Every structure is written in structure tokens, then in C-alpha cells.
PDB file of C-alpha atoms in Angstrom:
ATOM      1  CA  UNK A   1     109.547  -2.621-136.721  1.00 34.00           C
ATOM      2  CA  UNK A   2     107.596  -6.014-136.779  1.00 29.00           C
ATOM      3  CA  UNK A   3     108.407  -6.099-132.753  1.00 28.00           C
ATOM      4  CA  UNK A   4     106.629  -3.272-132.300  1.00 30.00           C
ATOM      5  CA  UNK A   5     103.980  -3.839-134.783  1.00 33.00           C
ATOM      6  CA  UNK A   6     103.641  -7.130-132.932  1.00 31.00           C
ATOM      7  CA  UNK A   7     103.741  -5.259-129.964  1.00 33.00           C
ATOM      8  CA  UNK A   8     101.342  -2.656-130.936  1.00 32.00           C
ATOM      9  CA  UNK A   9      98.918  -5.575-131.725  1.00 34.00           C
ATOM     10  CA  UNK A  10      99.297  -7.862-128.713  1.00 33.00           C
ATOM     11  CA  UNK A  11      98.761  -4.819-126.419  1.00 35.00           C
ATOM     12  CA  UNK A  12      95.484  -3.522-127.816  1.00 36.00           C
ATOM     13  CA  UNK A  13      93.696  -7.133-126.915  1.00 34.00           C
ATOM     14  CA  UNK A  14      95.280  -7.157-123.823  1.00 37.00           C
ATOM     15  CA  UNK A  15      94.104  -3.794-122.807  1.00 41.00           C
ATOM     16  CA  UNK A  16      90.565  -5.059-124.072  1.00 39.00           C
ATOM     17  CA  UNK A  17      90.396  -8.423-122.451  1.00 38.00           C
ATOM     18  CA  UNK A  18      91.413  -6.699-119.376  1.00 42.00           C
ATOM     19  CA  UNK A  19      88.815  -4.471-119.279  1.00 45.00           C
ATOM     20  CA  UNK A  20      86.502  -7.065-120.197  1.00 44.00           C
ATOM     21  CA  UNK A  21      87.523  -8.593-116.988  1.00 43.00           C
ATOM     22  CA  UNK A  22      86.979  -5.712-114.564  1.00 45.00           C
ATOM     23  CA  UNK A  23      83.610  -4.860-116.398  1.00 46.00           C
ATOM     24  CA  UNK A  24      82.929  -8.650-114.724  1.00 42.00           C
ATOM     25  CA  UNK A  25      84.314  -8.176-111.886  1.00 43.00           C
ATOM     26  CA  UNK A  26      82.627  -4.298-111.337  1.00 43.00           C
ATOM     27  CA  UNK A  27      78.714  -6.357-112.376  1.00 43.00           C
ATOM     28  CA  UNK A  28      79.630  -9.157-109.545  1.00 39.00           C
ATOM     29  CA  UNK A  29      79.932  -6.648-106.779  1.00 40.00           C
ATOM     30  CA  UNK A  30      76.802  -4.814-107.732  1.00 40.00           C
ATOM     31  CA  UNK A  31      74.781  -7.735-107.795  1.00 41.00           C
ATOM     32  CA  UNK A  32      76.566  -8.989-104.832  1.00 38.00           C
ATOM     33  CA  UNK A  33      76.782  -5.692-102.454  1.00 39.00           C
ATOM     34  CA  UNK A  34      74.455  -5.157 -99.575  1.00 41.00           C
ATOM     35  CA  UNK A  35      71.330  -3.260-100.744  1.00 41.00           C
ATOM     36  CA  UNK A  36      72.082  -0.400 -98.803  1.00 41.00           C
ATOM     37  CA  UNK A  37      75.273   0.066-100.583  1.00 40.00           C
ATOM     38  CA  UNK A  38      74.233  -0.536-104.078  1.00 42.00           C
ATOM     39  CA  UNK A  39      73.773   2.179-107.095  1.00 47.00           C
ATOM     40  CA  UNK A  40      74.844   5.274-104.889  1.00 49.00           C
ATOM     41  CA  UNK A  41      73.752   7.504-107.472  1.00 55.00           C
ATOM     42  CA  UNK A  42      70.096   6.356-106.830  1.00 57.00           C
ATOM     43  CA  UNK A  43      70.414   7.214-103.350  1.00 59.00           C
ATOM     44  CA  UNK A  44      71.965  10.881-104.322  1.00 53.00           C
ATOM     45  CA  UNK A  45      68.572  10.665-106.584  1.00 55.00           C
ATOM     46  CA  UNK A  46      66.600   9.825-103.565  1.00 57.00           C
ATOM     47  CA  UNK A  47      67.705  12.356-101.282  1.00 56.00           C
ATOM     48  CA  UNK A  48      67.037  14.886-104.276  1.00 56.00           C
ATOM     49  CA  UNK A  49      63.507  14.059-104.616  1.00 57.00           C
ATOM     50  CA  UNK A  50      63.252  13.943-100.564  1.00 51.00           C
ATOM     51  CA  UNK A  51      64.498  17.483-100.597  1.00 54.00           C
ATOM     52  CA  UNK A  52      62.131  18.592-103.272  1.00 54.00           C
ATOM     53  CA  UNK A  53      59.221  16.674-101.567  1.00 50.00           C
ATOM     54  CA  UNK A  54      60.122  18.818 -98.515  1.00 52.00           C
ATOM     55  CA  UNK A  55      60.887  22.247-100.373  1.00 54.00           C
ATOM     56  CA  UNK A  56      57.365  22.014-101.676  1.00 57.00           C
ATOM     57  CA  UNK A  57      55.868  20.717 -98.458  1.00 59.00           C
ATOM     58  CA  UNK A  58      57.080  24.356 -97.086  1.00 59.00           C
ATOM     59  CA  UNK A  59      55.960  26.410-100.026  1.00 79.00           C
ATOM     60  CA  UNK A  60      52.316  24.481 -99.597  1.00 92.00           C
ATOM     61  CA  UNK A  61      52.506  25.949 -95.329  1.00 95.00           C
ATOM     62  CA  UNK A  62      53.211  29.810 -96.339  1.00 97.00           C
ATOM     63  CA  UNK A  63      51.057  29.507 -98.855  1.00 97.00           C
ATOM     64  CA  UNK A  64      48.452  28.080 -96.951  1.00 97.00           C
ATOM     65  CA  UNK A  65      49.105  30.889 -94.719  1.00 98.00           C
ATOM     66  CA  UNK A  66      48.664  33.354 -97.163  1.00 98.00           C
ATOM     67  CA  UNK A  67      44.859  31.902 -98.396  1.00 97.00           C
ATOM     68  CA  UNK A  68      44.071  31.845 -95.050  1.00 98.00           C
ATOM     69  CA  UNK A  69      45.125  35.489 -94.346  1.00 98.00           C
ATOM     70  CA  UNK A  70      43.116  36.770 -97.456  1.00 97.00           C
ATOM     71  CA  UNK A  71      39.640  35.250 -96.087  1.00 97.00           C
ATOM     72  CA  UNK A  72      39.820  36.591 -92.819  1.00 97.00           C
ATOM     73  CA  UNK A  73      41.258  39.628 -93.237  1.00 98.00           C
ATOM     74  CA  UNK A  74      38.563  42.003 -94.588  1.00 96.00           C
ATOM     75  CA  UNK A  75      40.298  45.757 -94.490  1.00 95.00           C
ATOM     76  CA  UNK A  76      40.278  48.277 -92.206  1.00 95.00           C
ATOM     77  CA  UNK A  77      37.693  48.935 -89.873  1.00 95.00           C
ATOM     78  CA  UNK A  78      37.303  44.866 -89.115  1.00 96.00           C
ATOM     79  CA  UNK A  79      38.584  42.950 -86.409  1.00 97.00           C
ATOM     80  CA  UNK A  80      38.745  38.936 -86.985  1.00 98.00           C
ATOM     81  CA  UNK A  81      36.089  36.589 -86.065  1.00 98.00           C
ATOM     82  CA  UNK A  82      36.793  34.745 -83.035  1.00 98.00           C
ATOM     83  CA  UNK A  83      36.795  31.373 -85.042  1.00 98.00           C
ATOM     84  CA  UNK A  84      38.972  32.748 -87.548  1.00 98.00           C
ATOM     85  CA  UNK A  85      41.896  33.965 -84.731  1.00 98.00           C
ATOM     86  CA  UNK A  86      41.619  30.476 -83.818  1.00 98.00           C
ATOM     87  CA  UNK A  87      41.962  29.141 -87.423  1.00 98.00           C
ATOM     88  CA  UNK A  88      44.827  31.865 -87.879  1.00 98.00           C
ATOM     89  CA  UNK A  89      46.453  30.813 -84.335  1.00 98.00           C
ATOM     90  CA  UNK A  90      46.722  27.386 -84.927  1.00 98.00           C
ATOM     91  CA  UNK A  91      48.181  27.335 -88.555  1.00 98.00           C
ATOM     92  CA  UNK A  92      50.701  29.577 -86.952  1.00 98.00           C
ATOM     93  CA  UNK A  93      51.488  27.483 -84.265  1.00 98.00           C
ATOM     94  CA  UNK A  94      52.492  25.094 -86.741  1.00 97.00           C
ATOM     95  CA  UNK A  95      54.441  27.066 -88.905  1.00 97.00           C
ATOM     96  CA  UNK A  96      58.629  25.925 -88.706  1.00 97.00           C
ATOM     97  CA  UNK A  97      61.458  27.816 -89.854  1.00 97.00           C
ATOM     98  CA  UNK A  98      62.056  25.904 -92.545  1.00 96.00           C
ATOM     99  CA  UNK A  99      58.555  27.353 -93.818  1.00 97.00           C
ATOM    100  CA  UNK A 100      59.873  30.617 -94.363  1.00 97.00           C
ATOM    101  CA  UNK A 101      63.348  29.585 -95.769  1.00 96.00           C
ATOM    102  CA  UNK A 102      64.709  29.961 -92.239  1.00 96.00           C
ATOM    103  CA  UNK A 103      67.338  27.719 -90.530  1.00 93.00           C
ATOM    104  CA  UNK A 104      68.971  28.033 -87.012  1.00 91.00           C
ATOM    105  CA  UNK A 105      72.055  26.460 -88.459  1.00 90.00           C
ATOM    106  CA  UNK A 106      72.233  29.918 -90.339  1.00 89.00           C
ATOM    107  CA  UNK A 107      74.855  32.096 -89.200  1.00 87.00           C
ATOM    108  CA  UNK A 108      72.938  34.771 -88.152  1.00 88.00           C
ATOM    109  CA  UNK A 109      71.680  32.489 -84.965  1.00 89.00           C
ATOM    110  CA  UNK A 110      74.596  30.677 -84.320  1.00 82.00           C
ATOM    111  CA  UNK A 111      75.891  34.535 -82.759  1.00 76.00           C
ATOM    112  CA  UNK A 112      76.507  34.128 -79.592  1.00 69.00           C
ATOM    113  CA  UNK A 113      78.298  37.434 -79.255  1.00 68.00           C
ATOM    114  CA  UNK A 114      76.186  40.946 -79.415  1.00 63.00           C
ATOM    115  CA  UNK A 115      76.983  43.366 -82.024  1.00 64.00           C
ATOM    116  CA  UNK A 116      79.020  46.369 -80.689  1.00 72.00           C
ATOM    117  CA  UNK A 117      77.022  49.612 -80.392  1.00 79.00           C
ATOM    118  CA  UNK A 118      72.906  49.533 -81.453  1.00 87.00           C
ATOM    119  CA  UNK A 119      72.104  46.176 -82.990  1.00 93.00           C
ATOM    120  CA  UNK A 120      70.416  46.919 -86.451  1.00 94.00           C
ATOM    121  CA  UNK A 121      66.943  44.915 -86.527  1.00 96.00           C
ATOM    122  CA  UNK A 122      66.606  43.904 -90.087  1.00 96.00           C
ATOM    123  CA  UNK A 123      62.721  42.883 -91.599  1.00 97.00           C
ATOM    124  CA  UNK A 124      61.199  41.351 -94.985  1.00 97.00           C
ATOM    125  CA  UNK A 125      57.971  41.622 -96.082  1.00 98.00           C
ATOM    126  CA  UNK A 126      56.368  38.211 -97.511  1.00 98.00           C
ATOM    127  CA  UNK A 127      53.401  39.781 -98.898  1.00 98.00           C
ATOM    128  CA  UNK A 128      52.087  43.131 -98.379  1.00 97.00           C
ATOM    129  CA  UNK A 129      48.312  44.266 -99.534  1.00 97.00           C
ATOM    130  CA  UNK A 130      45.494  46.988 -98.333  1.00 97.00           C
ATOM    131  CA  UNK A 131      44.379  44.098 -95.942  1.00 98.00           C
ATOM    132  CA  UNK A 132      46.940  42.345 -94.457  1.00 98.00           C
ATOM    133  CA  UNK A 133      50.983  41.827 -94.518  1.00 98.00           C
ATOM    134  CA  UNK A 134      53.068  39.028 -93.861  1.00 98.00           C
ATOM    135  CA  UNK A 135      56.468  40.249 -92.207  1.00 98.00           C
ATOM    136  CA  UNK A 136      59.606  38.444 -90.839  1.00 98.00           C
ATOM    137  CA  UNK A 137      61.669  40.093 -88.227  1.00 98.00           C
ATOM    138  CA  UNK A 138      65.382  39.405 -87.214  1.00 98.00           C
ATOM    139  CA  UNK A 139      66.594  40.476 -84.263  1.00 97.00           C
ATOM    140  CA  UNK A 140      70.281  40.262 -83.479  1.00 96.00           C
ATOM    141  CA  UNK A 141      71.283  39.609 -79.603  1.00 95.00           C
ATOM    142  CA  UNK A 142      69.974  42.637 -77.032  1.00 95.00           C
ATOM    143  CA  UNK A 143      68.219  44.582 -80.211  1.00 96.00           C
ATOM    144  CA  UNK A 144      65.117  46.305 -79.474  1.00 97.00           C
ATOM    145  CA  UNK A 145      62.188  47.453 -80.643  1.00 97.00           C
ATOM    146  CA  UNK A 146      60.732  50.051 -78.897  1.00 98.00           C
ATOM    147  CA  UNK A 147      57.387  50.265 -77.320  1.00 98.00           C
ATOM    148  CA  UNK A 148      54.393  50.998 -79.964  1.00 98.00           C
ATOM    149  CA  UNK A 149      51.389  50.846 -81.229  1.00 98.00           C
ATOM    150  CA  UNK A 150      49.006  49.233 -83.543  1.00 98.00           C
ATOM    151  CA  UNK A 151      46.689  51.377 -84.226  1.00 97.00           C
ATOM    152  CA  UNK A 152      43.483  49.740 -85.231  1.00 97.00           C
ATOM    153  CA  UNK A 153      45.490  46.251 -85.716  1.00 98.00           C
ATOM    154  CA  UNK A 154      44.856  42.665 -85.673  1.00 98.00           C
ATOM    155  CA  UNK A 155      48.613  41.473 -85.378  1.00 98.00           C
ATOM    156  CA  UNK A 156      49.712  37.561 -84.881  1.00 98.00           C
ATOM    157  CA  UNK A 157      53.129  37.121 -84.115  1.00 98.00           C
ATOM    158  CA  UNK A 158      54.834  33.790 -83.698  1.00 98.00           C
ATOM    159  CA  UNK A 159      58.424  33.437 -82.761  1.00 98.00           C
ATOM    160  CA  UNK A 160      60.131  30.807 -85.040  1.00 98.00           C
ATOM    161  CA  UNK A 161      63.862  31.140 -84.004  1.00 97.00           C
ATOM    162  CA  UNK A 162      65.220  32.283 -80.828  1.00 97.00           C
ATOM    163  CA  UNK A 163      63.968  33.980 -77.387  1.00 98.00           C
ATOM    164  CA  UNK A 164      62.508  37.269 -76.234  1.00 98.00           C
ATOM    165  CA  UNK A 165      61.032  39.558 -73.761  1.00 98.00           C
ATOM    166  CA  UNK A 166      57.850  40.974 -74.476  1.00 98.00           C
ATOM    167  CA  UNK A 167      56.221  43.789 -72.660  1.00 98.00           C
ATOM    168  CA  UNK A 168      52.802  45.178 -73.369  1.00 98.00           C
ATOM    169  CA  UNK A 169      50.224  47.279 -72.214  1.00 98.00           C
ATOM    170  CA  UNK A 170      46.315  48.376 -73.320  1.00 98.00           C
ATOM    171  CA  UNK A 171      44.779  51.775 -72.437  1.00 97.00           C
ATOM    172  CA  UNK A 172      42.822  51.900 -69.406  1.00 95.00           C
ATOM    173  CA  UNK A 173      40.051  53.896 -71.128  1.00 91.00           C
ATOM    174  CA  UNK A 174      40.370  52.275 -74.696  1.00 86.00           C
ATOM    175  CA  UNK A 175      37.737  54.316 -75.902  1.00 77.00           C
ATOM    176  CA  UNK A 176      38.370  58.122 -74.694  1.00 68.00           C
ATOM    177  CA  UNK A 177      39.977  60.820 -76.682  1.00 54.00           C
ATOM    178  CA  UNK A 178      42.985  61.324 -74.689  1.00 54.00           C
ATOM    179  CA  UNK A 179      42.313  64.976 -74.983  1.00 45.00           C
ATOM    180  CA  UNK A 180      39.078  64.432 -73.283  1.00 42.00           C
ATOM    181  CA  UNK A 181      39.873  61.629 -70.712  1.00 43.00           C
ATOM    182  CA  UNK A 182      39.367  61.922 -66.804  1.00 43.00           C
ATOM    183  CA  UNK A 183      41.524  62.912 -63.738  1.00 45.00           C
ATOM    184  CA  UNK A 184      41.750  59.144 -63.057  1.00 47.00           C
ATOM    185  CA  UNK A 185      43.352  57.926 -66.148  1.00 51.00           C
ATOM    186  CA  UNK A 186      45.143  61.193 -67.247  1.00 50.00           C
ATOM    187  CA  UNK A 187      47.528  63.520 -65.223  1.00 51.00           C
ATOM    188  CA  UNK A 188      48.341  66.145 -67.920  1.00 59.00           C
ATOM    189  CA  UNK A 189      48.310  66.229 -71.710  1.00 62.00           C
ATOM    190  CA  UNK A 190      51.502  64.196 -71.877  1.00 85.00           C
ATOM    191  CA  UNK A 191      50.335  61.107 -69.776  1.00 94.00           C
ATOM    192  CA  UNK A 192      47.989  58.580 -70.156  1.00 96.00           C
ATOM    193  CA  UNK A 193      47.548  55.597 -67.921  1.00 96.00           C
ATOM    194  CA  UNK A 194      47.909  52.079 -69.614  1.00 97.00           C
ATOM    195  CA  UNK A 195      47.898  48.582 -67.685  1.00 97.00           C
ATOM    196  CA  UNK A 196      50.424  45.971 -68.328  1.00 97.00           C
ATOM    197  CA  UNK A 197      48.837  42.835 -70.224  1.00 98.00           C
ATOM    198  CA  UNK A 198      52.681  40.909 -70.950  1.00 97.00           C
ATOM    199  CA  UNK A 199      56.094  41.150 -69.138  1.00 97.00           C
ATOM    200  CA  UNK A 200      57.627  37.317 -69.886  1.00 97.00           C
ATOM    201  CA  UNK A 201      60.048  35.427 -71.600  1.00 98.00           C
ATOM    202  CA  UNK A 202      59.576  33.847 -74.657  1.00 98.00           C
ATOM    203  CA  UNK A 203      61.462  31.063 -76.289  1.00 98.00           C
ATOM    204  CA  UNK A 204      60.843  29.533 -79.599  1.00 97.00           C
ATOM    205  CA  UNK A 205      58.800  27.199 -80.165  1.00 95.00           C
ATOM    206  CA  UNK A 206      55.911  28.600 -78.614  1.00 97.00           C
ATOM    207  CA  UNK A 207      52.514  29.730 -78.949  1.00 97.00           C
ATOM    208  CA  UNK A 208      51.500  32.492 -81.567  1.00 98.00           C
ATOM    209  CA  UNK A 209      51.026  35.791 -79.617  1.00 97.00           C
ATOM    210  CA  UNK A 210      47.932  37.656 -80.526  1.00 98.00           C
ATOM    211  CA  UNK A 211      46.839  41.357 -80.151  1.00 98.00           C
ATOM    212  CA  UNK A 212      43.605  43.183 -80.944  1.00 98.00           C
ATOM    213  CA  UNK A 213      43.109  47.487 -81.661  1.00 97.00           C
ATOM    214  CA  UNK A 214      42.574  47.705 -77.876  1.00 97.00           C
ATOM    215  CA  UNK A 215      43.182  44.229 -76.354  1.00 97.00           C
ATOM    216  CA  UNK A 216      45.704  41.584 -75.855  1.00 98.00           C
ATOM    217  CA  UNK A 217      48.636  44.659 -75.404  1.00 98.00           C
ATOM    218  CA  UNK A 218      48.205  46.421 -78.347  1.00 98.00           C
ATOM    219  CA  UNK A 219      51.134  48.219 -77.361  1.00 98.00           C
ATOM    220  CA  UNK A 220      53.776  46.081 -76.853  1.00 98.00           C
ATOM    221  CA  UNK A 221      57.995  46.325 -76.930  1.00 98.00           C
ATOM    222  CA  UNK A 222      60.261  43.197 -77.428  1.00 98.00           C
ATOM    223  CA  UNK A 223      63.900  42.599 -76.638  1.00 98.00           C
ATOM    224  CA  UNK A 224      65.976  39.946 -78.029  1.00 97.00           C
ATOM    225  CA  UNK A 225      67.895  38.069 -75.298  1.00 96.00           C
ATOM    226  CA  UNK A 226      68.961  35.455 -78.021  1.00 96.00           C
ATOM    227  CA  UNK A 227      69.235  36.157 -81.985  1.00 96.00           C
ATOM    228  CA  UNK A 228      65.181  35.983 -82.654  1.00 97.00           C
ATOM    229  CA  UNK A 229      63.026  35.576 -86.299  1.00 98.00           C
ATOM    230  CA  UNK A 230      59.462  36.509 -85.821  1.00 98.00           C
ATOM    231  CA  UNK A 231      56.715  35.874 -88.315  1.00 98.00           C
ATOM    232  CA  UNK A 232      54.371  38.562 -87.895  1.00 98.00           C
ATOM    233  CA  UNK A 233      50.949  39.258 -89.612  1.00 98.00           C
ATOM    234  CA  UNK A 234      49.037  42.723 -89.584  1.00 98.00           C
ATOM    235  CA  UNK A 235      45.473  43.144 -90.417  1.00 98.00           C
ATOM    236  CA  UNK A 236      45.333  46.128 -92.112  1.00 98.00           C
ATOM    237  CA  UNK A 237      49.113  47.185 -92.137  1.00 97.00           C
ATOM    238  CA  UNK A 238      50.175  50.672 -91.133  1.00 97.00           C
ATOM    239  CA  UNK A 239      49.240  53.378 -93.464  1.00 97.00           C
ATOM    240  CA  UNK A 240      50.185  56.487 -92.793  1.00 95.00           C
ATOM    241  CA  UNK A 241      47.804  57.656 -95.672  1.00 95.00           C
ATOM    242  CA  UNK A 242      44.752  55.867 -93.608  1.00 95.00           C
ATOM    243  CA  UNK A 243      45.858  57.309 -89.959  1.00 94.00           C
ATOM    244  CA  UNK A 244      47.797  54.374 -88.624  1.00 96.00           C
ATOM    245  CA  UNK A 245      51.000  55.332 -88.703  1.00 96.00           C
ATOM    246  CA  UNK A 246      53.427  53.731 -85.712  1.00 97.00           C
ATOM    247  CA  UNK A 247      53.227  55.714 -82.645  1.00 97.00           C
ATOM    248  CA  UNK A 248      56.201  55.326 -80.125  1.00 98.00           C
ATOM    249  CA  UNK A 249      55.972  55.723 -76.029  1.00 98.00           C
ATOM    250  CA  UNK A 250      58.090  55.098 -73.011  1.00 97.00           C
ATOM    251  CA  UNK A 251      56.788  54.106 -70.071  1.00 96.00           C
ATOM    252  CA  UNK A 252      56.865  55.781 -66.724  1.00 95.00           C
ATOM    253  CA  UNK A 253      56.487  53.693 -63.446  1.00 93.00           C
ATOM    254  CA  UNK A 254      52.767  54.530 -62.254  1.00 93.00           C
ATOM    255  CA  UNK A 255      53.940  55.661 -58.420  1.00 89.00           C
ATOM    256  CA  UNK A 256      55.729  59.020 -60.104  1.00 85.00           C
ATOM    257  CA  UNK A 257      52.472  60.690 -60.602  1.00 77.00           C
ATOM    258  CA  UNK A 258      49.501  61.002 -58.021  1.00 60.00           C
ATOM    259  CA  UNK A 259      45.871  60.951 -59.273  1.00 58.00           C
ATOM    260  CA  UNK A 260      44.672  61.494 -55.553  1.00 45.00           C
ATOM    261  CA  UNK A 261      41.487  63.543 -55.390  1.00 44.00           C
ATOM    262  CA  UNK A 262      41.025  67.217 -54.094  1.00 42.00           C
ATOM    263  CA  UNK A 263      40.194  65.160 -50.256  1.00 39.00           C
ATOM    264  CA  UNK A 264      43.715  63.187 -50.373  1.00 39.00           C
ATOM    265  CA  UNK A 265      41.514  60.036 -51.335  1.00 40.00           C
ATOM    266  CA  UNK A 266      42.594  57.854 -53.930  1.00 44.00           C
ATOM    267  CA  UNK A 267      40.676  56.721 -57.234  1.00 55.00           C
ATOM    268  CA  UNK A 268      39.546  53.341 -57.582  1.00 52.00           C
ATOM    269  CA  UNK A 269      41.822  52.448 -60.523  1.00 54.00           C
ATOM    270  CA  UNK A 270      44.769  52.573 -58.289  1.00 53.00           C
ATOM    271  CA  UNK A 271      44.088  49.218 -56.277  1.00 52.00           C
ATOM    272  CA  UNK A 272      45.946  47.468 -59.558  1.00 63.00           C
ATOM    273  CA  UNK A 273      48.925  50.396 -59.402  1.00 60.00           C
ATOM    274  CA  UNK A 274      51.488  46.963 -59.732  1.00 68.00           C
ATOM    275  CA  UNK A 275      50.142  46.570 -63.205  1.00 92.00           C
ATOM    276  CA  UNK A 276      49.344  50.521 -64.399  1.00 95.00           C
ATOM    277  CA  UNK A 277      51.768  52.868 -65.652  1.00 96.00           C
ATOM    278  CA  UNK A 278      51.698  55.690 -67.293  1.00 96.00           C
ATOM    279  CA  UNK A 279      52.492  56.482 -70.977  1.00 97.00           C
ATOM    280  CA  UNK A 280      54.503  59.085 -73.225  1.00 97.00           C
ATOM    281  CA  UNK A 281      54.379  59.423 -76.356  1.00 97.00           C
ATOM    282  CA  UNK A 282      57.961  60.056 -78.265  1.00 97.00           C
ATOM    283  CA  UNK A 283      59.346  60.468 -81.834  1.00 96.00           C
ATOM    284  CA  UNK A 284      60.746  57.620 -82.959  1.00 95.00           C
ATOM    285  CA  UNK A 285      64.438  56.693 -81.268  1.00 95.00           C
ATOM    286  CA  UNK A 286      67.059  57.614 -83.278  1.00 92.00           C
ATOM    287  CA  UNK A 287      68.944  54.883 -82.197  1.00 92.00           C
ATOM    288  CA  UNK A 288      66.591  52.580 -83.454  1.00 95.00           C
ATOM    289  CA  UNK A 289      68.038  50.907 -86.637  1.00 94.00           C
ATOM    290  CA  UNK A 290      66.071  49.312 -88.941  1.00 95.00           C
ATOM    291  CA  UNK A 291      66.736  47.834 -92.462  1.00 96.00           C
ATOM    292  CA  UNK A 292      65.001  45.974 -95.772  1.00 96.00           C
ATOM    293  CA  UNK A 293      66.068  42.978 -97.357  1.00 95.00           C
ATOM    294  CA  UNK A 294      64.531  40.779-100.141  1.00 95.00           C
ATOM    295  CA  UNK A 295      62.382  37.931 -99.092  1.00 96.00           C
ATOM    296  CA  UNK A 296      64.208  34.372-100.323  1.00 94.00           C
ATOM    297  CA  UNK A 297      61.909  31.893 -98.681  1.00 95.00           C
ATOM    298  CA  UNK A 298      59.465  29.517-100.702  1.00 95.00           C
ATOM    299  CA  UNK A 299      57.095  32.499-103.103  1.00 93.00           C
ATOM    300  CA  UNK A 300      53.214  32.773-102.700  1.00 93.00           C
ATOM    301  CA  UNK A 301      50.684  32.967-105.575  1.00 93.00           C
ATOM    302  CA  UNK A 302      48.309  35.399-104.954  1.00 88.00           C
ATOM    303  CA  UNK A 303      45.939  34.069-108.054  1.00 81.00           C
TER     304      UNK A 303
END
């Protein structure tokens, strides 16, 4: 019994004086390591507030965004000051990914296979009011969106991930009643002559696209050649209560239909027949899939 009393008793300052010894050893290699390998928990620490500083860095861009939207947009009825596109246009050029919660190491862009059958084009709405919303589009590998309208719309777009064609067009007569517009522009109550204002490629990062209610292709369609996020912003938004619901078209090569005279002679407006063609209105595809999700990025105050 006293053996193992004894040894019950010379263990326990063992164990202590050896711990003692490599709570020594443990403070000379701290004081003694490299700075850039010391106290790894304050780097950890470091990186933590770097990721904060940089999570609210974002927030302060979309919100910024959002201030700047709700002084220039004014309702409906008002187009943008020239001074305030440019305002607009260059805080959007700016805008990253990252501003909007968006990554290209997400999944989503990383596809480099297309979706079997009609891709499904999914959207989230930022902020939504009578003046102005703030959309994202995502549009999975050879999704489309047909080619529209904007009725009475200031819209900004700015492609933050991947690449696109765009293809627009603006009415030849802007301001005629198509019920009411000329031989030249018209060939029946079906057609109605536009001229082509876009037909390019587009691959993020580039400049923020911008389209007036009867400039700058007002009607436009896009096509994803790679998996594509586009911030857009429409001043006012549609409203089908206010007359501007989205009005769909296909487009119709301009040399199918004649607008020759009674004398064989043809109208002035077909020396640009490369960039005219004609327009039909259509109900909406029903192959055109589209889908809501929840916005996740960094939140907006509107106080």
C-alpha cells in the first residue's frame, strides 16, 4: 500500500514539473518563431475582420446603388437626365459580383454543359418600388429571353458574370400609332418596321448597356452563350395596371415584304434595308421558363 501511496505521490509532481517544463518550452517558441508564424489564432482573427471589412464594403456599393436609383428615378412619365445616366452608368460599371452576393466560383457558372431541353432563366428582385426596380438575372448556357419591349423604360443593364448576345431594335417611326402609321414603315396590321441598334457579343466585365422608351434598342433579346448574371435596373418597372406590360415580337428579315410604291419605285427608308426588319408581335413563348428566388446578397435600407 505505502508503494503505491508513494507512488501515487511521486507521480503527481512529476506530471506537474513536466508540464511546467513544456509550458517553458511552448513560451520559448512563441517568442522565438518568425512573426509570420506566431499566434495563428490572430491571423484567423485577421482574416475575419478582412472579410467583414469587405462584406460591408459590398453592402456600402448596392446600397449606394440603391440612393442613387431613388434620386434619379422620378416615376413614370420621366426619362433620366443626361448627367444622371452618366452618374447611373458609371456606378454600374463599377459594380462586381461580389456586390450582389455573386461569385463565379459558384456552381451555377462553373457549368460548362447546357441543360437538356429549355434552360429555365431564373431572376431576383433586389428592390422593387412605383419608380424603379433592381433585378438580377441568371441565365444558364443557350437560355433565352425573347425579344421585348420596354414600354416607356429607362433600363441599365450590366453584365456581372458571364457572356451574351444581345440583339435590339427601335421603331422606325417611334412616335406613330401603329394603327395609323404609313405605307413606308407598315405593310399590314401585323408588321411594323424596326431598325437594328445591337447584334454583338458581350462578355463580362464590360460596359453597362443602356436603353431609353424609344432609343438605345428598346427592344432588345439576349442569349446566353456562357452561364450569364445580369444586374438590371428599370425606371418605372412594368405595370400591367399602368399599361406597360411586356410585349413579345419575332423578327422577320426586312427583304420578305416589299414597301415599293404603286410606280415600282422604292421608299427612301429602304437604302438602310441591312439594318431594318420588320416586327410581330406574339404571346409570350411557352417555352420560355422563368422562375423567382429570394434575394441573399448584402440587404438595402430604404430609410
Amino acid at each position: 500500500m505505502e508503494v503505491v501511496a508513494r507512488g501515487v505521490g511521486v507521480a503527481e509532481p512529476a506530471a506537474a514539473a513536466a508540464g511546467e517544463h513544456a509550458a517553458k518550452r511552448r513560451r520559448v517558441t512563441a517568442e522565438t518563431a518568425p512573426a509570420g508564424t506566431r499566434r495563428a489564432g490572430g491571423g484567423v482573427a485577421r482574416r475575419g475582420r478582412r472579410r467583414r471589412v469587405q462584406a460591408d464594403a459590398d453592402a456600402a456599393a448596392v446600397q449606394r446603388l440603391f440612393q442613387a436609383c431613388r434620386d434619379v428615378f422620378r416615376g413614370p412619365g420621366t426619362v433620366p437626365r443626361p448627367e444622371e445616366v452618366q452618374l447611373l452608368r458609371a456606378m454600374l460599371d463599377r459594380m462586381k459580383p461580389e456586390d450582389v452576393g455573386l461569385s463565379s466560383d459558384l456552381k451555377f457558372f462553373r457549368a460548362r454543359d447546357a441543360a437538356q431541353g429549355t434552360p429555365t432563366i431564373t431572376h431576383t428582385t433586389i428592390y422593387k418600388c412605383p419608380n424603379f426596380s433592381m433585378v438580377i438575372l441568371f441565365l444558364p448556357r443557350n437560355a433565352v429571353i425573347p425579344l421585348h419591349n420596354h414600354p416607356g423604360m429607362t433600363v441599365f443593364s450590366k453584365l456581372l458574370l458571364g457572356s451574351m448576345h444581345i440583339k435590339s431594335y427601335d421603331w422606325v417611326d417611334p412616335d406613330s400609332d401603329p394603327s395609323l402609321t404609313s405605307r413606308s414603315s407598315q405593310v399590314d396590321d401585323q408588321l411594323r418596321l424596326a431598325k437594328l441598334v445591337v447584334d454583338d457579343v458581350f462578355t463580362a466585365p464590360c460596359d453597362t448597356s443602356v436603353l431609353y422608351p424609344t432609343t438605345g434598342g428598346n427592344m432588345h433579346r439576349f442569349t446566353a452563350i456562357a452561364p450569364c448574371a445580369i444586374l438590371d435596373i428599370l425606371g418605372p418597372p412594368y405595370s400591367i395596371e399602368e399599361d406597360r406590360d411586356c410585349t413579345y415580337y419575332t423578327d422577320i428579315p426586312y427583304t420578305q415584304h416589299s414597301t415599293a410604291d404603286g410606280t415600282g419605285h422604292l421608299n427612301n427608308v429602304e437604302q438602310d434595308q441591312g439594318c431594318l426588319a420588320w416586327l410581330k408581335e406574339i404571346d409570350m413563348p411557352r417555352e420560355l421558363k422563368m422562375c423567382s428566388v429570394h434575394y441573399g446578397g448584402p440587404p438595402i435600407s430604404d430609410k
